[in-house]
């Protein structure tokens, strides 16, 4: 006979109802994530980035490449889906990205007036929609893995054409597109490097082709379960990146390589990423104090293929920073920046372009958005087998951040970068749902050795098995 006031059946029923209620949103999102349309959107987005620039539609004064058409079409569905609570609903990182896009639009409006509304709108779409596509349509580990596999297939499909371009100078994909649509691009007069031609693939510039390939390296290698699978894919990516003969993609490739080597060598070391961050910061101050050049000047000097490119980037940085100091709030928009007449108008520094074009507040908002994503991702409690996704995305993203100091991301590469910014938050959402459905996991779960910016060595058997499917996160036995 039960004690007075104690009703076991009612208590068990109440606990079951609570767990079911907590798991219901995750279960609904898992069902939504499995819909075929989700995979199609990612496929269409990635393929649209690889359509040659000769393929476009003119709408009044606006030129719309294929990827921009897709972004315009997907803008409202993605925004509505996020507002309805898909993928955890709105968060601080979302608001910071929206804030950056809003400030950029205001800066363009201040500098150019309402007559530029079409360009302002397209800039906003290119900033927000790729981020929303990743946030909305990558919701599970399976979807993230499928995205990386698709990405690699695209790189493999382009590689034979890139090799032919490098060896012969015939830009096959661009030339075929030009013949079909009657829009021809002159490739003559562009200097070779190391005795080879620079491959364009289907992109506007060799840097774009190289960056498109190099961005994948960290994610692709980290996902592999065997050393052989990782090594041969790494070698293939190295060949593809080399075909661009561009220092920016090669820098991205080298940074990811070094981070991956560090990841492999330090598994099991507590707080290894914090240690690495401290070492990099210390090295920065050592270089700054022991030379008469800034660390940026030193890095650019040793990380470019030609000294002419290094000196050009240094001059760009110096005169660009002078422009930022002169116009710190709203920048200069797309107006000409002050520089010597012998310098080109090109600015090979993505982060500098943001500050020059939109002002320091836009730069701060963007950096804060990235910081929030990295911090929350580092604190996410993931299963050990999911650590490879976190490590892979982090390595790729850190590489892109470094590469952005030597190249500018524009058009389809900018869309890819914003997509990458939003492609990791599913891990944060799943971690929170797992802890909400089973609060005991908050004390029981430990991040794996290959994990976050404060990772600890894994402990066997820390994940509790349970009957609740947490949106694709099923605790290991």
Coordinates of C-alpha atoms in Angstrom, one line a residue:
X1 CA 0.0 0.0 0.0
X2 CA 1.5 3.4 -1.0
X3 CA 2.3 6.0 1.5
X4 CA -0.2 8.9 2.0
X5 CA 0.0 11.4 -0.8
X6 CA 2.3 9.4 -2.9
X7 CA 0.8 8.1 -6.2
X8 CA 3.5 6.3 -8.3
X9 CA 1.3 5.9 -11.4
X10 CA 0.4 9.6 -11.5
X11 CA 4.1 10.6 -11.0
X12 CA 5.3 8.3 -13.8
X13 CA 2.6 9.6 -16.1
X14 CA 3.6 13.2 -15.3
X15 CA 7.3 12.5 -16.0
X16 CA 6.4 10.8 -19.2
X17 CA 4.2 13.7 -20.3
X18 CA 7.0 16.2 -19.5
X19 CA 9.6 14.3 -21.5
X20 CA 7.2 13.9 -24.4
X21 CA 6.4 17.6 -24.4
X22 CA 10.1 18.5 -24.3
X23 CA 10.9 16.1 -27.1
X24 CA 8.0 17.0 -29.4
X25 CA 9.6 20.1 -31.0
X26 CA 12.8 18.2 -31.7
X27 CA 10.7 15.2 -33.1
X28 CA 8.8 17.6 -35.4
X29 CA 12.0 19.2 -36.6
X30 CA 13.5 15.8 -37.3
X31 CA 10.5 14.9 -39.4
X32 CA 10.7 18.2 -41.2
X33 CA 14.4 17.7 -41.8
X34 CA 13.8 14.4 -43.5
X35 CA 11.6 15.9 -46.2
X36 CA 13.1 15.6 -49.7
X37 CA 12.7 19.3 -50.3
X38 CA 15.3 20.1 -47.7
X39 CA 18.0 18.1 -49.6
X40 CA 16.9 19.6 -52.9
X41 CA 17.4 23.2 -51.6
X42 CA 21.0 22.5 -50.6
X43 CA 21.7 20.7 -53.9
X44 CA 20.3 23.6 -55.9
X45 CA 22.2 26.2 -53.8
X46 CA 25.6 24.4 -54.2
X47 CA 25.0 23.8 -57.9
X48 CA 24.0 27.4 -58.5
X49 CA 27.3 28.6 -57.2
X50 CA 29.1 26.7 -59.9
X51 CA 27.2 28.1 -62.9
X52 CA 29.6 30.1 -65.1
X53 CA 29.2 33.9 -64.9
X54 CA 28.3 34.0 -68.6
X55 CA 24.9 32.6 -67.5
X56 CA 22.7 35.4 -66.2
X57 CA 19.3 37.1 -66.6
X58 CA 19.0 40.9 -67.0
X59 CA 16.1 42.4 -65.1
X60 CA 16.1 46.1 -65.8
X61 CA 19.4 47.5 -64.5
X62 CA 20.0 44.4 -62.4
X63 CA 22.1 41.4 -63.6
X64 CA 21.0 38.2 -61.9
X65 CA 23.3 35.2 -62.1
X66 CA 21.6 31.8 -61.3
X67 CA 22.7 31.8 -57.6
X68 CA 21.1 35.2 -57.1
X69 CA 17.8 34.1 -58.6
X70 CA 17.8 31.1 -56.2
X71 CA 18.5 33.4 -53.3
X72 CA 15.7 35.8 -54.2
X73 CA 13.3 32.9 -54.5
X74 CA 14.3 31.3 -51.2
X75 CA 14.4 34.6 -49.2
X76 CA 10.8 34.5 -47.8
X77 CA 10.5 30.7 -47.3
X78 CA 13.7 30.6 -45.2
X79 CA 12.8 33.7 -43.2
X80 CA 9.2 32.4 -42.5
X81 CA 10.6 29.0 -41.5
X82 CA 13.0 30.4 -39.0
X83 CA 10.4 32.7 -37.5
X84 CA 8.1 29.7 -37.0
X85 CA 10.7 28.2 -34.7
X86 CA 12.4 25.8 -37.1
X87 CA 16.0 25.0 -36.0
X88 CA 15.6 26.5 -32.5
X89 CA 14.1 29.8 -33.6
X90 CA 15.9 33.1 -33.6
X91 CA 19.1 33.5 -31.5
X92 CA 21.7 36.2 -30.8
X93 CA 23.9 35.2 -33.8
X94 CA 20.8 35.6 -36.1
X95 CA 20.2 39.1 -34.8
X96 CA 23.8 40.1 -35.2
X97 CA 23.9 38.8 -38.8
X98 CA 20.6 40.7 -39.5
X99 CA 22.1 43.8 -37.8
X100 CA 25.2 43.6 -40.0
X101 CA 23.0 43.4 -43.1
X102 CA 20.9 46.3 -41.9
X103 CA 23.8 48.5 -41.2
X104 CA 25.4 47.7 -44.6
X105 CA 22.1 48.6 -46.2
X106 CA 22.0 51.9 -44.3
X107 CA 25.6 52.7 -45.2
X108 CA 24.9 52.2 -48.9
X109 CA 21.8 54.3 -48.6
X110 CA 23.7 57.1 -46.9
X111 CA 26.5 57.0 -49.5
X112 CA 24.4 56.5 -52.7
X113 CA 20.8 57.4 -51.9
X114 CA 17.5 55.7 -52.6
X115 CA 18.2 55.3 -56.4
X116 CA 20.5 52.4 -55.5
X117 CA 17.7 50.4 -53.9
X118 CA 18.2 47.5 -56.3
X119 CA 21.8 47.0 -55.4
X120 CA 21.1 47.6 -51.7
X121 CA 18.4 44.9 -51.8
X122 CA 20.7 42.4 -53.6
X123 CA 23.5 43.0 -51.1
X124 CA 21.1 42.3 -48.3
X125 CA 19.8 39.1 -50.0
X126 CA 23.4 37.9 -50.6
X127 CA 24.2 38.4 -46.9
X128 CA 21.1 37.0 -45.2
X129 CA 19.6 34.3 -47.4
X130 CA 22.7 32.0 -47.7
X131 CA 23.0 32.1 -43.9
X132 CA 19.2 31.4 -43.6
X133 CA 19.4 28.5 -46.1
X134 CA 22.1 26.8 -44.0
X135 CA 20.3 27.6 -40.7
X136 CA 17.0 26.2 -42.0
X137 CA 17.9 23.3 -44.2
X138 CA 20.9 21.8 -42.3
X139 CA 19.3 20.5 -39.1
X140 CA 20.9 17.1 -38.5
X141 CA 24.3 15.4 -38.6
X142 CA 23.0 13.4 -41.6
X143 CA 22.2 16.5 -43.5
X144 CA 25.5 18.1 -42.7
X145 CA 27.4 15.0 -43.8
X146 CA 25.3 14.9 -47.0
X147 CA 26.2 18.5 -47.7
X148 CA 29.9 17.8 -47.4
X149 CA 29.7 14.7 -49.6
X150 CA 27.8 16.7 -52.2
X151 CA 30.5 19.5 -52.0
X152 CA 33.2 16.9 -52.6
X153 CA 31.4 15.4 -55.6
X154 CA 31.2 18.9 -57.2
X155 CA 34.9 19.5 -56.6
X156 CA 35.7 16.1 -58.2
X157 CA 33.5 16.9 -61.2
X158 CA 35.3 20.3 -61.8
X159 CA 38.8 19.0 -61.3
X160 CA 39.4 17.4 -64.7
X161 CA 38.5 20.7 -66.4
X162 CA 40.7 22.6 -64.0
X163 CA 43.7 20.3 -64.8
X164 CA 43.2 20.9 -68.6
X165 CA 43.0 24.6 -68.0
X166 CA 46.2 24.6 -66.0
X167 CA 48.2 22.6 -68.6
X168 CA 46.7 24.1 -71.8
X169 CA 45.2 27.5 -71.0
X170 CA 41.9 26.5 -72.5
X171 CA 39.1 27.5 -70.0
X172 CA 36.6 24.9 -71.2
X173 CA 33.6 25.5 -69.0
X174 CA 33.7 29.3 -69.3
X175 CA 34.3 29.1 -73.1
X176 CA 31.4 26.6 -73.6
X177 CA 29.0 28.8 -71.6
X178 CA 30.2 31.9 -73.6
X179 CA 29.5 30.1 -76.9
X180 CA 26.0 29.0 -75.8
X181 CA 24.9 32.3 -74.4
X182 CA 26.9 34.6 -76.7
X183 CA 28.8 36.2 -73.9
X184 CA 32.6 35.9 -74.4
X185 CA 35.3 36.7 -71.8
X186 CA 38.8 37.5 -72.9
X187 CA 41.3 35.5 -71.0
X188 CA 44.4 36.5 -73.0
X189 CA 47.1 38.7 -71.5
X190 CA 46.8 37.3 -68.0
X191 CA 50.2 36.3 -66.7
X192 CA 51.0 32.6 -66.0
X193 CA 52.4 31.5 -62.7
X194 CA 55.2 28.9 -62.2
X195 CA 54.9 28.3 -66.0
X196 CA 51.3 27.2 -65.7
X197 CA 48.0 28.8 -66.4
X198 CA 45.6 29.6 -63.6
X199 CA 42.4 27.5 -63.6
X200 CA 39.0 29.3 -63.5
X201 CA 36.7 26.3 -63.5
X202 CA 33.2 27.7 -63.8
X203 CA 34.0 30.7 -61.6
X204 CA 34.6 34.4 -62.3
X205 CA 38.2 34.3 -61.1
X206 CA 40.9 31.7 -60.3
X207 CA 40.8 32.9 -56.7
X208 CA 37.1 31.9 -56.5
X209 CA 37.9 28.4 -57.8
X210 CA 40.7 28.0 -55.3
X211 CA 38.7 29.3 -52.4
X212 CA 35.7 27.1 -53.3
X213 CA 37.9 24.0 -53.2
X214 CA 39.9 25.0 -50.2
X215 CA 36.9 25.8 -48.0
X216 CA 36.0 22.1 -48.0
X217 CA 39.3 20.7 -46.7
X218 CA 38.8 20.9 -43.0
X219 CA 35.2 19.4 -43.1
X220 CA 36.0 16.7 -45.6
X221 CA 39.2 15.4 -43.9
X222 CA 37.7 15.5 -40.4
X223 CA 34.6 13.5 -41.4
X224 CA 36.6 10.5 -42.6
X225 CA 36.8 7.5 -40.2
X226 CA 40.0 6.0 -41.6
X227 CA 43.4 7.5 -42.2
X228 CA 43.5 6.3 -45.8
X229 CA 40.2 7.9 -46.7
X230 CA 41.3 11.2 -45.2
X231 CA 44.7 11.2 -46.9
X232 CA 43.6 10.5 -50.5
X233 CA 40.8 13.0 -50.3
X234 CA 43.3 15.5 -48.8
X235 CA 45.6 14.9 -51.8
X236 CA 42.9 15.4 -54.3
X237 CA 41.9 18.7 -52.7
X238 CA 45.5 19.8 -52.7
X239 CA 45.7 19.2 -56.5
X240 CA 42.5 21.1 -57.1
X241 CA 43.6 24.1 -55.0
X242 CA 47.0 24.2 -56.7
X243 CA 45.4 24.5 -60.1
X244 CA 44.2 28.0 -59.1
X245 CA 47.8 29.1 -58.5
X246 CA 46.5 31.7 -56.0
X247 CA 48.1 32.6 -52.7
X248 CA 44.7 33.1 -50.9
X249 CA 43.5 29.6 -51.4
X250 CA 46.9 28.2 -50.7
X251 CA 47.0 30.1 -47.4
X252 CA 43.5 28.7 -46.6
X253 CA 44.8 25.2 -47.4
X254 CA 47.9 25.5 -45.2
X255 CA 46.1 26.9 -42.2
X256 CA 43.6 24.0 -42.3
X257 CA 46.4 21.6 -42.7
X258 CA 48.3 22.9 -39.7
X259 CA 45.1 22.9 -37.6
X260 CA 44.3 19.4 -38.6
X261 CA 47.8 18.2 -37.7
X262 CA 47.5 19.9 -34.3
X263 CA 44.1 18.2 -33.8
X264 CA 45.6 14.8 -34.5
X265 CA 48.7 15.3 -32.4
X266 CA 46.9 16.7 -29.3
X267 CA 44.0 14.4 -28.9
X268 CA 43.5 13.8 -25.2
X269 CA 45.1 17.0 -24.2
X270 CA 42.9 19.1 -21.9
X271 CA 42.2 22.7 -23.1
X272 CA 44.2 22.1 -26.2
X273 CA 42.4 24.8 -28.3
X274 CA 42.8 27.3 -25.6
X275 CA 46.5 26.5 -25.4
X276 CA 46.8 27.0 -29.2
X277 CA 44.9 30.3 -29.1
X278 CA 47.3 31.5 -26.3
X279 CA 50.3 30.5 -28.4
X280 CA 49.1 32.3 -31.5
X281 CA 48.3 35.4 -29.5
X282 CA 51.8 35.2 -27.9
X283 CA 53.4 34.8 -31.3
X284 CA 51.5 37.8 -32.5
X285 CA 52.9 40.0 -29.8
X286 CA 56.4 38.6 -30.2
X287 CA 56.4 39.4 -33.9
X288 CA 55.0 42.8 -33.2
X289 CA 57.7 43.7 -30.7
X290 CA 60.7 42.2 -32.4
X291 CA 60.3 43.6 -35.9
X292 CA 59.7 47.0 -37.4
X293 CA 56.8 45.6 -39.4
X294 CA 53.3 44.7 -38.2
X295 CA 52.3 41.0 -37.9
X296 CA 50.0 41.5 -40.9
X297 CA 52.9 42.7 -43.0
X298 CA 55.0 39.7 -42.0
X299 CA 52.2 37.2 -42.7
X300 CA 51.4 38.7 -46.1
X301 CA 55.1 38.7 -47.1
X302 CA 55.6 35.0 -46.4
X303 CA 52.2 33.8 -47.5
X304 CA 52.0 35.0 -51.1
X305 CA 53.4 33.5 -54.2
X306 CA 54.9 36.7 -55.6
X307 CA 56.6 39.6 -53.8
X308 CA 54.6 42.0 -56.0
X309 CA 51.4 40.7 -54.6
X310 CA 52.7 41.0 -51.1
X311 CA 53.7 44.6 -51.4
X312 CA 50.4 45.4 -53.2
X313 CA 48.4 43.9 -50.3
X314 CA 50.5 45.8 -47.8
X315 CA 49.8 49.1 -49.6
X316 CA 46.1 48.2 -49.8
X317 CA 46.0 47.6 -46.1
X318 CA 47.8 50.9 -45.2
X319 CA 45.7 53.1 -47.5
X320 CA 42.5 51.2 -46.7
X321 CA 42.9 51.7 -43.0
X322 CA 43.4 55.4 -43.7
X323 CA 40.0 55.4 -45.4
X324 CA 38.4 53.6 -42.4
X325 CA 39.8 56.2 -40.1
X326 CA 38.5 59.0 -42.2
X327 CA 35.0 57.5 -42.7
X328 CA 34.5 55.2 -39.6
X329 CA 30.7 55.2 -39.3
X330 CA 29.1 54.6 -42.7
X331 CA 32.2 54.0 -44.8
X332 CA 32.5 55.1 -48.4
X333 CA 30.0 52.6 -50.0
X334 CA 31.1 51.8 -53.5
X335 CA 32.8 55.1 -54.1
X336 CA 36.5 55.3 -55.0
X337 CA 38.8 55.1 -52.1
X338 CA 41.8 57.4 -51.7
X339 CA 45.0 55.9 -52.9
X340 CA 48.0 56.7 -55.2
X341 CA 47.2 56.7 -58.9
X342 CA 49.5 53.8 -59.6
X343 CA 47.4 51.5 -57.3
X344 CA 44.5 49.4 -58.6
X345 CA 41.0 49.9 -57.2
X346 CA 40.9 46.2 -56.1
X347 CA 41.0 45.6 -52.4
X348 CA 42.3 42.1 -51.6
X349 CA 41.1 42.0 -48.0
X350 CA 37.6 40.9 -47.2
X351 CA 37.6 42.3 -43.6
X352 CA 39.1 45.6 -44.7
X353 CA 36.4 45.9 -47.5
X354 CA 33.6 45.5 -44.9
X355 CA 35.1 48.3 -42.7
X356 CA 35.8 50.5 -45.8
X357 CA 32.5 50.0 -47.5
X358 CA 30.0 49.9 -44.5
X359 CA 31.9 51.4 -41.6
X360 CA 33.4 50.1 -38.3
X361 CA 30.0 49.2 -36.8
X362 CA 29.3 46.7 -39.6
X363 CA 32.7 45.1 -39.0
X364 CA 32.0 44.9 -35.3
X365 CA 28.6 43.3 -35.8
X366 CA 30.0 40.7 -38.2
X367 CA 32.9 39.8 -35.8
X368 CA 30.5 39.6 -32.9
X369 CA 28.2 37.2 -34.9
X370 CA 31.2 34.9 -35.6
X371 CA 32.3 35.1 -32.0
X372 CA 28.9 34.1 -30.7
X373 CA 28.7 31.2 -33.0
X374 CA 32.2 29.9 -32.1
X375 CA 31.6 30.3 -28.4
X376 CA 28.2 28.6 -28.4
X377 CA 29.5 25.8 -30.6
X378 CA 32.5 25.3 -28.3
X379 CA 30.1 24.9 -25.3
X380 CA 27.7 22.5 -27.1
X381 CA 27.6 19.0 -25.5
X382 CA 27.9 16.6 -28.5
X383 CA 28.2 12.9 -28.8
X384 CA 31.8 11.8 -29.4
X385 CA 31.0 10.7 -33.0
X386 CA 29.7 14.1 -33.7
X387 CA 32.9 15.8 -32.7
X388 CA 34.3 15.4 -36.2
X389 CA 31.6 17.7 -37.5
X390 CA 32.4 20.4 -35.0
X391 CA 36.2 20.1 -35.6
X392 CA 35.8 20.0 -39.3
X393 CA 33.5 23.1 -39.5
X394 CA 35.8 25.0 -37.1
X395 CA 38.9 24.3 -39.1
X396 CA 37.3 25.3 -42.4
X397 CA 35.9 28.5 -40.9
X398 CA 39.1 29.5 -39.2
X399 CA 40.9 29.0 -42.5
X400 CA 38.4 31.2 -44.3
X401 CA 38.8 33.9 -41.7
X402 CA 42.6 33.9 -42.2
X403 CA 42.2 33.8 -46.0
X404 CA 39.9 36.8 -45.8
X405 CA 42.8 38.9 -44.8
X406 CA 44.5 38.3 -48.2
X407 CA 41.6 38.0 -50.6
X408 CA 38.1 39.4 -51.0
X409 CA 35.0 37.3 -51.1
X410 CA 32.5 38.6 -53.6
X411 CA 29.5 37.3 -55.6
X412 CA 29.2 33.5 -55.3
X413 CA 32.1 33.1 -52.9
X414 CA 30.5 35.7 -50.5
X415 CA 27.3 33.6 -50.7
X416 CA 29.3 30.5 -49.8
X417 CA 31.0 32.2 -46.9
X418 CA 27.6 33.3 -45.4
X419 CA 26.3 29.8 -45.9
X420 CA 29.2 28.4 -44.0
X421 CA 28.6 30.9 -41.2
X422 CA 25.1 29.4 -40.7
X423 CA 26.0 25.8 -41.3
X424 CA 27.1 24.9 -37.8
X425 CA 24.3 26.1 -35.5
X426 CA 22.4 22.9 -35.8
X427 CA 24.9 21.4 -33.4
X428 CA 24.1 24.1 -30.8
X429 CA 20.4 23.5 -31.2
X430 CA 20.6 19.7 -30.8
X431 CA 22.8 20.0 -27.8
X432 CA 20.3 22.3 -26.1
X433 CA 17.4 20.0 -26.9
X434 CA 19.2 17.0 -25.6
X435 CA 19.9 18.7 -22.3
X436 CA 16.3 20.0 -22.1
X437 CA 14.8 16.5 -22.6
X438 CA 17.3 14.9 -20.2
X439 CA 18.7 17.4 -17.7
X440 CA 20.9 14.7 -16.2
X441 CA 23.0 14.9 -19.4
X442 CA 24.2 18.3 -18.4
X443 CA 26.3 16.7 -15.7
X444 CA 26.9 13.4 -17.4
X445 CA 28.0 14.5 -20.9
X446 CA 31.6 15.5 -21.5
X447 CA 33.0 16.8 -24.7
X448 CA 35.4 14.5 -26.6
X449 CA 39.1 14.9 -26.9
X450 CA 38.9 16.3 -30.4
X451 CA 36.4 18.8 -29.2
X452 CA 35.8 22.4 -28.5
X453 CA 37.8 25.4 -27.3
X454 CA 38.0 24.0 -23.8
X455 CA 37.7 20.3 -24.6
X456 CA 38.4 17.5 -22.1
X457 CA 39.3 13.9 -22.6
X458 CA 36.3 11.7 -23.2
X459 CA 35.0 9.4 -20.6
X460 CA 33.5 6.1 -21.7
X461 CA 29.8 5.5 -21.0
X462 CA 28.9 9.0 -20.2
X463 CA 26.0 9.2 -22.6
X464 CA 22.8 7.6 -21.3
X465 CA 20.7 5.6 -23.5
X466 CA 17.0 6.5 -23.7
X467 CA 13.9 5.9 -25.8
X468 CA 13.5 9.6 -26.8
X469 CA 14.7 10.6 -30.3
X470 CA 16.1 14.1 -29.8
X471 CA 15.8 15.4 -33.4
X472 CA 18.5 13.1 -34.8
X473 CA 20.6 13.0 -31.6
X474 CA 20.3 9.6 -30.1
X475 CA 22.5 8.9 -27.1
X476 CA 25.0 6.2 -27.6
X477 CA 24.8 2.9 -25.8

